[in-house]
Short mmCIF file of N, CA and C in Angstrom, two decimals:
data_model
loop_
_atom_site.label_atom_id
_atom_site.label_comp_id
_atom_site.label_asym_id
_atom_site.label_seq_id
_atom_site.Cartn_x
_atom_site.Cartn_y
_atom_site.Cartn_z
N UNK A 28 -10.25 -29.77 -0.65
CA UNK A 28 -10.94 -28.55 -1.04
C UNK A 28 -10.93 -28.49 -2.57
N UNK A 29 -11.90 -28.18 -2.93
CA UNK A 29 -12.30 -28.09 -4.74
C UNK A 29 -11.37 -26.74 -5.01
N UNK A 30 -11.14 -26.90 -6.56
CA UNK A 30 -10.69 -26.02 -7.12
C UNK A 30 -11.26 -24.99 -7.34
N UNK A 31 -12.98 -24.81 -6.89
CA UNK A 31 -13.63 -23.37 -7.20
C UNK A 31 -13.28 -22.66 -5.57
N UNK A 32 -13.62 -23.46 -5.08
CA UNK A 32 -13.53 -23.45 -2.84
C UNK A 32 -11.94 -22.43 -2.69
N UNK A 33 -11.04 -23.15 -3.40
CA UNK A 33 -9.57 -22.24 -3.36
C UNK A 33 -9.33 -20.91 -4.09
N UNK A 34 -10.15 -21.01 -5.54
CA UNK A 34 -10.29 -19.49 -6.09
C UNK A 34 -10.90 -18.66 -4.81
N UNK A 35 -11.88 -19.10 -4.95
CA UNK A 35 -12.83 -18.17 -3.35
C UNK A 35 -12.09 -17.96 -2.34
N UNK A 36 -11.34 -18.59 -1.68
CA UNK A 36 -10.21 -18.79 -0.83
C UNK A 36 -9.42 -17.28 -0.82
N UNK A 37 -8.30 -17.56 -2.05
CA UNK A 37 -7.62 -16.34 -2.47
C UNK A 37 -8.56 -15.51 -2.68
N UNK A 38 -9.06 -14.72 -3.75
CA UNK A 38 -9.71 -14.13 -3.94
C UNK A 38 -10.50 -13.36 -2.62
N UNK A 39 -11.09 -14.24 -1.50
CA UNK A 39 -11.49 -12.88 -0.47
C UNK A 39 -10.04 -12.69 0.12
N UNK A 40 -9.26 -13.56 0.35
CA UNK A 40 -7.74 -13.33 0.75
C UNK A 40 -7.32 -12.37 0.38
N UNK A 41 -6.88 -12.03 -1.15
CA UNK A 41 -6.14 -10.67 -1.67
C UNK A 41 -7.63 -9.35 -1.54
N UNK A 42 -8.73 -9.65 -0.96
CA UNK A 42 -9.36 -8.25 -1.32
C UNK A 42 -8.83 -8.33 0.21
N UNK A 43 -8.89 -9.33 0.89
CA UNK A 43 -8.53 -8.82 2.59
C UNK A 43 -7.49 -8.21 2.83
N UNK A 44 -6.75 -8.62 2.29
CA UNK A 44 -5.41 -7.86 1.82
C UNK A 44 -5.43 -6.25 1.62
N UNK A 45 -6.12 -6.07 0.35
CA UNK A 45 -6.20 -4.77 -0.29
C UNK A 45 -7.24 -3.91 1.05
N UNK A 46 -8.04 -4.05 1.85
CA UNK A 46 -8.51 -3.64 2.43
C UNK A 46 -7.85 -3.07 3.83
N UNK A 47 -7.08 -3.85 4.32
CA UNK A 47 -6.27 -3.83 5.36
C UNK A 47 -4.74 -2.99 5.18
N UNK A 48 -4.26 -3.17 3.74
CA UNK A 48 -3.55 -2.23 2.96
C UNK A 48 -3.94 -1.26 3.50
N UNK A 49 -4.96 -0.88 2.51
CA UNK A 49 -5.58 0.64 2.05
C UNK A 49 -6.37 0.82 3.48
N UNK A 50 -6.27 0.50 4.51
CA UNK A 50 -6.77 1.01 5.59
C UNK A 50 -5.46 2.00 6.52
N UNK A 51 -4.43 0.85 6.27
CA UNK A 51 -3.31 1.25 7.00
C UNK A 51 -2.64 2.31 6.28
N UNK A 52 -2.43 2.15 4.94
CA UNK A 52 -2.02 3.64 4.34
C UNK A 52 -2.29 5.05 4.04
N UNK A 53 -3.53 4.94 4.49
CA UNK A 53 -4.38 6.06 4.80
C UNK A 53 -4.05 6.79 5.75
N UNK A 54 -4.29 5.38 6.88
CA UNK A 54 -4.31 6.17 8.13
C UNK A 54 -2.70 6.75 8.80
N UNK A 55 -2.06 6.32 7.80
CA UNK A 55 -0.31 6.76 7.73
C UNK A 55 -0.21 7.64 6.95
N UNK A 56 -0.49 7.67 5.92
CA UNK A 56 -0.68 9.33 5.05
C UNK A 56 -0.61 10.45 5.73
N UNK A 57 -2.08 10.37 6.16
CA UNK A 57 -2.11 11.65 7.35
C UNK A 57 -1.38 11.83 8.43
N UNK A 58 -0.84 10.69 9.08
CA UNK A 58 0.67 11.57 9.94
C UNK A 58 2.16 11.72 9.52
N UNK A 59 2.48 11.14 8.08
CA UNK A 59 3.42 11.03 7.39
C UNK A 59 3.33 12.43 7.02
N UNK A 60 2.38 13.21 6.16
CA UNK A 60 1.69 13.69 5.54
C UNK A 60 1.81 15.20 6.39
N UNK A 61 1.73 15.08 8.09
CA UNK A 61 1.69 15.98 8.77
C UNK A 61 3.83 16.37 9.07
N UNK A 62 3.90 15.02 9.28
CA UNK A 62 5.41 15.07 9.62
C UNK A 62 6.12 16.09 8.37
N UNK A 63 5.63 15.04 7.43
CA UNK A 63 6.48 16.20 5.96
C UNK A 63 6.58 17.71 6.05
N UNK A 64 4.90 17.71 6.27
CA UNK A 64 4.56 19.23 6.14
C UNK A 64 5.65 20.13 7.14
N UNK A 65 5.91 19.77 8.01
CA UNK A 65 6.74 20.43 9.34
C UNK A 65 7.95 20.23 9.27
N UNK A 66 9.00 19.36 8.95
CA UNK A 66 9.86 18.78 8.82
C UNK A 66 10.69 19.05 7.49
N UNK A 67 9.92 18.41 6.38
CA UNK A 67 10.47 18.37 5.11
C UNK A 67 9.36 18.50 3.94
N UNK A 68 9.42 20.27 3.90
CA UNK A 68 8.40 20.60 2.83
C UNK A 68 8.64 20.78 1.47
N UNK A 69 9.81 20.64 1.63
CA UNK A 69 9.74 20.49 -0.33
C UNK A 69 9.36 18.97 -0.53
N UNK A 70 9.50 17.92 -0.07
CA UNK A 70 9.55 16.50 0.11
C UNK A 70 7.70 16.54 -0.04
N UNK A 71 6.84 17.29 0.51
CA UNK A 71 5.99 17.23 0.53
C UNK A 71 5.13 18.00 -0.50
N UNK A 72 6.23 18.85 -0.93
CA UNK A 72 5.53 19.64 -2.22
C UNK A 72 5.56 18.76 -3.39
N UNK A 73 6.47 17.62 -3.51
CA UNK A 73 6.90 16.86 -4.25
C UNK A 73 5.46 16.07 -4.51
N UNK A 74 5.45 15.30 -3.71
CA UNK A 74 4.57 14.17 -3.24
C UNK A 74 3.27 14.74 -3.60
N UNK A 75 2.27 15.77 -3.58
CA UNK A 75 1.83 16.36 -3.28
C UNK A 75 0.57 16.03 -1.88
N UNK A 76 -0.55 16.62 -1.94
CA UNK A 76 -1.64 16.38 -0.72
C UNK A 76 -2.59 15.05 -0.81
N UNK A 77 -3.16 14.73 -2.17
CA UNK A 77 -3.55 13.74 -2.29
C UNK A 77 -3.02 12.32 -1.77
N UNK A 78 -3.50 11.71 -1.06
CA UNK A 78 -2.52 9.93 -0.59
C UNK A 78 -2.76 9.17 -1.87
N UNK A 79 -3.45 9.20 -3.08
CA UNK A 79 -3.43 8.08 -4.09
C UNK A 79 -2.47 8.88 -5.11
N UNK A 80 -1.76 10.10 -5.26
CA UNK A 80 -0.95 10.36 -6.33
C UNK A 80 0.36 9.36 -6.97
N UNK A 81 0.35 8.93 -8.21
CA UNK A 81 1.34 7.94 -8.57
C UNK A 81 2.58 8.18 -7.60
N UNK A 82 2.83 9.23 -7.45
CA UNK A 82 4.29 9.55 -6.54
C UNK A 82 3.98 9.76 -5.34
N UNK A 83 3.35 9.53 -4.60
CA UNK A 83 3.13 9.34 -3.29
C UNK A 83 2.89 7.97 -2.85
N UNK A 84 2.13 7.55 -3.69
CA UNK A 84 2.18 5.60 -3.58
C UNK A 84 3.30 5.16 -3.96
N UNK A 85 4.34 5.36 -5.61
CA UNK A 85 5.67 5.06 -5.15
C UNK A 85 6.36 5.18 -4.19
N UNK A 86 6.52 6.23 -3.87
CA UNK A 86 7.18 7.33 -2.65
C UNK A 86 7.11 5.74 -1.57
N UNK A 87 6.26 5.60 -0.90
CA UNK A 87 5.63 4.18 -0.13
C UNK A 87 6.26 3.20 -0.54
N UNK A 88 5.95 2.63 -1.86
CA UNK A 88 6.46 1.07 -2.23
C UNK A 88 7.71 1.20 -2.42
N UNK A 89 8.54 2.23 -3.04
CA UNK A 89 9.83 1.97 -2.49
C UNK A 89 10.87 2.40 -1.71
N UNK A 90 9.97 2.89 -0.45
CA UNK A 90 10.70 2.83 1.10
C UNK A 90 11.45 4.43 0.70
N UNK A 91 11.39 4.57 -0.21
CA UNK A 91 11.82 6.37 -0.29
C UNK A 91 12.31 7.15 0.94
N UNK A 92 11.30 7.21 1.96
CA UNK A 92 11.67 7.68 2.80
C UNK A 92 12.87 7.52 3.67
N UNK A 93 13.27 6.72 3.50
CA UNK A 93 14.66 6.05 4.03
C UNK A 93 16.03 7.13 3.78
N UNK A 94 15.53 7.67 2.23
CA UNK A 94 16.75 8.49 2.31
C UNK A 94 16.54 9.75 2.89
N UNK A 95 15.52 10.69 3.42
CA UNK A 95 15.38 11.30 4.32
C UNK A 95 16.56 10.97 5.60
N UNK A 96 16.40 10.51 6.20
CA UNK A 96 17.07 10.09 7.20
C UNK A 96 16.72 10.50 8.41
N UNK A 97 15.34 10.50 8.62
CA UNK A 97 14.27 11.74 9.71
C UNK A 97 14.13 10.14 10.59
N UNK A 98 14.35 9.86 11.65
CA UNK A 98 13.51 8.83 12.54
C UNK A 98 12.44 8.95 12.41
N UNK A 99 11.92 10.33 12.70
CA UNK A 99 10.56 10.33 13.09
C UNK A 99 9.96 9.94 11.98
N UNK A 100 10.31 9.90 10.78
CA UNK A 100 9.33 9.56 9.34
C UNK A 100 9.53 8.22 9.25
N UNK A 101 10.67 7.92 9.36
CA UNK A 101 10.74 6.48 9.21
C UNK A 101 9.99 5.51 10.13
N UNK A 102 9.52 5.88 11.46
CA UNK A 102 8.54 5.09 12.42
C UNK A 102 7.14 5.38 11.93
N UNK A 103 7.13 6.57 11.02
CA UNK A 103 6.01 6.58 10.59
C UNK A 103 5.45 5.84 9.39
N UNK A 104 6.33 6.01 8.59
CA UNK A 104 6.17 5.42 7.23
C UNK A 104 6.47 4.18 6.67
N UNK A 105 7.52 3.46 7.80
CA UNK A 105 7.38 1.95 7.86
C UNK A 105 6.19 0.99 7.52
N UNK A 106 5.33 1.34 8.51
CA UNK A 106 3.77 0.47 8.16
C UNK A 106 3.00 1.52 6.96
N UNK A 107 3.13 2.05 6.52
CA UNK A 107 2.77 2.74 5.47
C UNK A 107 3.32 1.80 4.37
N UNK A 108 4.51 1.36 3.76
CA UNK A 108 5.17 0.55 3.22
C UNK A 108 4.27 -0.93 3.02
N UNK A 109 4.24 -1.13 4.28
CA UNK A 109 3.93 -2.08 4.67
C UNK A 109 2.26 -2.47 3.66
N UNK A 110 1.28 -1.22 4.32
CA UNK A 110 0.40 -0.81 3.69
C UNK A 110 0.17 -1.15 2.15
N UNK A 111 0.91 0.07 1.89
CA UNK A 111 1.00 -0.24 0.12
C UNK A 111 0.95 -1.59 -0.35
N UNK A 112 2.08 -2.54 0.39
CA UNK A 112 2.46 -3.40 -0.85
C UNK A 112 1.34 -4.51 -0.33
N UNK A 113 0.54 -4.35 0.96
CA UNK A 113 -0.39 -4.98 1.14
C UNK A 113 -1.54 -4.97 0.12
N UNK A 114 -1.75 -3.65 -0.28
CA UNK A 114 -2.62 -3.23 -1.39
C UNK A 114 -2.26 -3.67 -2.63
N UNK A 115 -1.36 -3.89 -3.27
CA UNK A 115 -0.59 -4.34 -4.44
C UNK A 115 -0.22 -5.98 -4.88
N UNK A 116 0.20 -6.42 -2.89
CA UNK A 116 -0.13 -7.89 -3.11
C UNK A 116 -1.66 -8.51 -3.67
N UNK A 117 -2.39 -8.11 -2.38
CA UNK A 117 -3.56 -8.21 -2.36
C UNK A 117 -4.32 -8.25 -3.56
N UNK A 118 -4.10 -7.02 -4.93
CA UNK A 118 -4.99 -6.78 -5.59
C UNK A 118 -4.23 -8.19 -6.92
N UNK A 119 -3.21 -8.20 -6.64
CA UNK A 119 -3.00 -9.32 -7.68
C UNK A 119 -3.26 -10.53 -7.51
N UNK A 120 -3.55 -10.74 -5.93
CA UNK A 120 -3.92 -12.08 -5.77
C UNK A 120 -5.20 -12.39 -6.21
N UNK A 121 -5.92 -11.61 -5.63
CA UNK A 121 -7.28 -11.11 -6.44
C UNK A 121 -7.78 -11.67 -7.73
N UNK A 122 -6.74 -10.80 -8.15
CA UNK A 122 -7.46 -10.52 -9.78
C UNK A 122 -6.66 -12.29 -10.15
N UNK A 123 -5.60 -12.79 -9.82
CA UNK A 123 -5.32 -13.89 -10.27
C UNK A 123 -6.08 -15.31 -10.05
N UNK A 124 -6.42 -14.99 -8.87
CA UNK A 124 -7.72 -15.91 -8.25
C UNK A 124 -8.82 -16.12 -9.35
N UNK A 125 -9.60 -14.39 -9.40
CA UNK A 125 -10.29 -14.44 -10.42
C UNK A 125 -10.78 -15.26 -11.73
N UNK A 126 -9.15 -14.82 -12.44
CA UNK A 126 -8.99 -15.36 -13.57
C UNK A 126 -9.27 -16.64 -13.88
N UNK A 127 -7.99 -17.15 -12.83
CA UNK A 127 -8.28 -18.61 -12.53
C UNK A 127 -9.88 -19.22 -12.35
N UNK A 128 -10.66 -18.78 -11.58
CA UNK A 128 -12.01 -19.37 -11.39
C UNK A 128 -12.66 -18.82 -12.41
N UNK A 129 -12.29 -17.92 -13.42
CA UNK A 129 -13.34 -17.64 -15.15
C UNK A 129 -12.35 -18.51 -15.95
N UNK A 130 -11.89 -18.74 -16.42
CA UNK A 130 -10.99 -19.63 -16.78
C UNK A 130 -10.90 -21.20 -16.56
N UNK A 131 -11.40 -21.37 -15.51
CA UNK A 131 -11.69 -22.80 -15.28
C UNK A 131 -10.34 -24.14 -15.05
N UNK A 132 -9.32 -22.84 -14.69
CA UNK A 132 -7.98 -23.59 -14.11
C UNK A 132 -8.45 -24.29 -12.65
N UNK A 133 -7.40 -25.15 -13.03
CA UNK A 133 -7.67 -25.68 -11.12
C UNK A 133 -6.35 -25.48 -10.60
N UNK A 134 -6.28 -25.14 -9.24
CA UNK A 134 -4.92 -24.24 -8.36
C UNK A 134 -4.48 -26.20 -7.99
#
């Protein structure tokens, strides 16, 4: 496989990534999102309503929820985790792919 064939490679790889991410963290937001609200509302006043706020996507990437110590959040917010760093892998593979194929590196 050529060195442009493997940029292309990665590159739809990490957007597949970021897509499948940001599909799954969404759709975990909103029952994470519901759990808080009922459960643990200052936690949620924190965070606030938006799912892209810097502290609500941290909140995610680093498993935060853990110190709660709620089961029920933690079955929720597991693949949420998961989510995020799918989005985060993803977008760097991406953009590194990128580079690489404007740049004219070979992988």
């Amino acid at each position: 496989m050529s060195a442009s064939a493997w940029h292309q490679f990665l590159f739809i790889g990490g957007l597949g990534l970021v897509v499948s991410g940001l599909t799954t963290y969404l759709m975990i937001w909103v029952l994470v999102g519901v759990t808080l609200r009922d459960r643990h509302p200052a936690v949620r006043a924190r965070l606030g309503v938006v799912p892209f706020t810097p502290r609500g996507f941290g909140w995610f990437l680093g498993a935060a929820w853990r110190r709660l110590g709620d089961a029920t959040v933690t079955a929720l917010a597991a693949p949420g985790t998961i989510g995020a760093w799918a989005i985060v892998i993803g977008a760097v593979l991406a953009t590194v792919a990128k580079t690489l194929s404007q740049t004219g590196a070979s992988t």
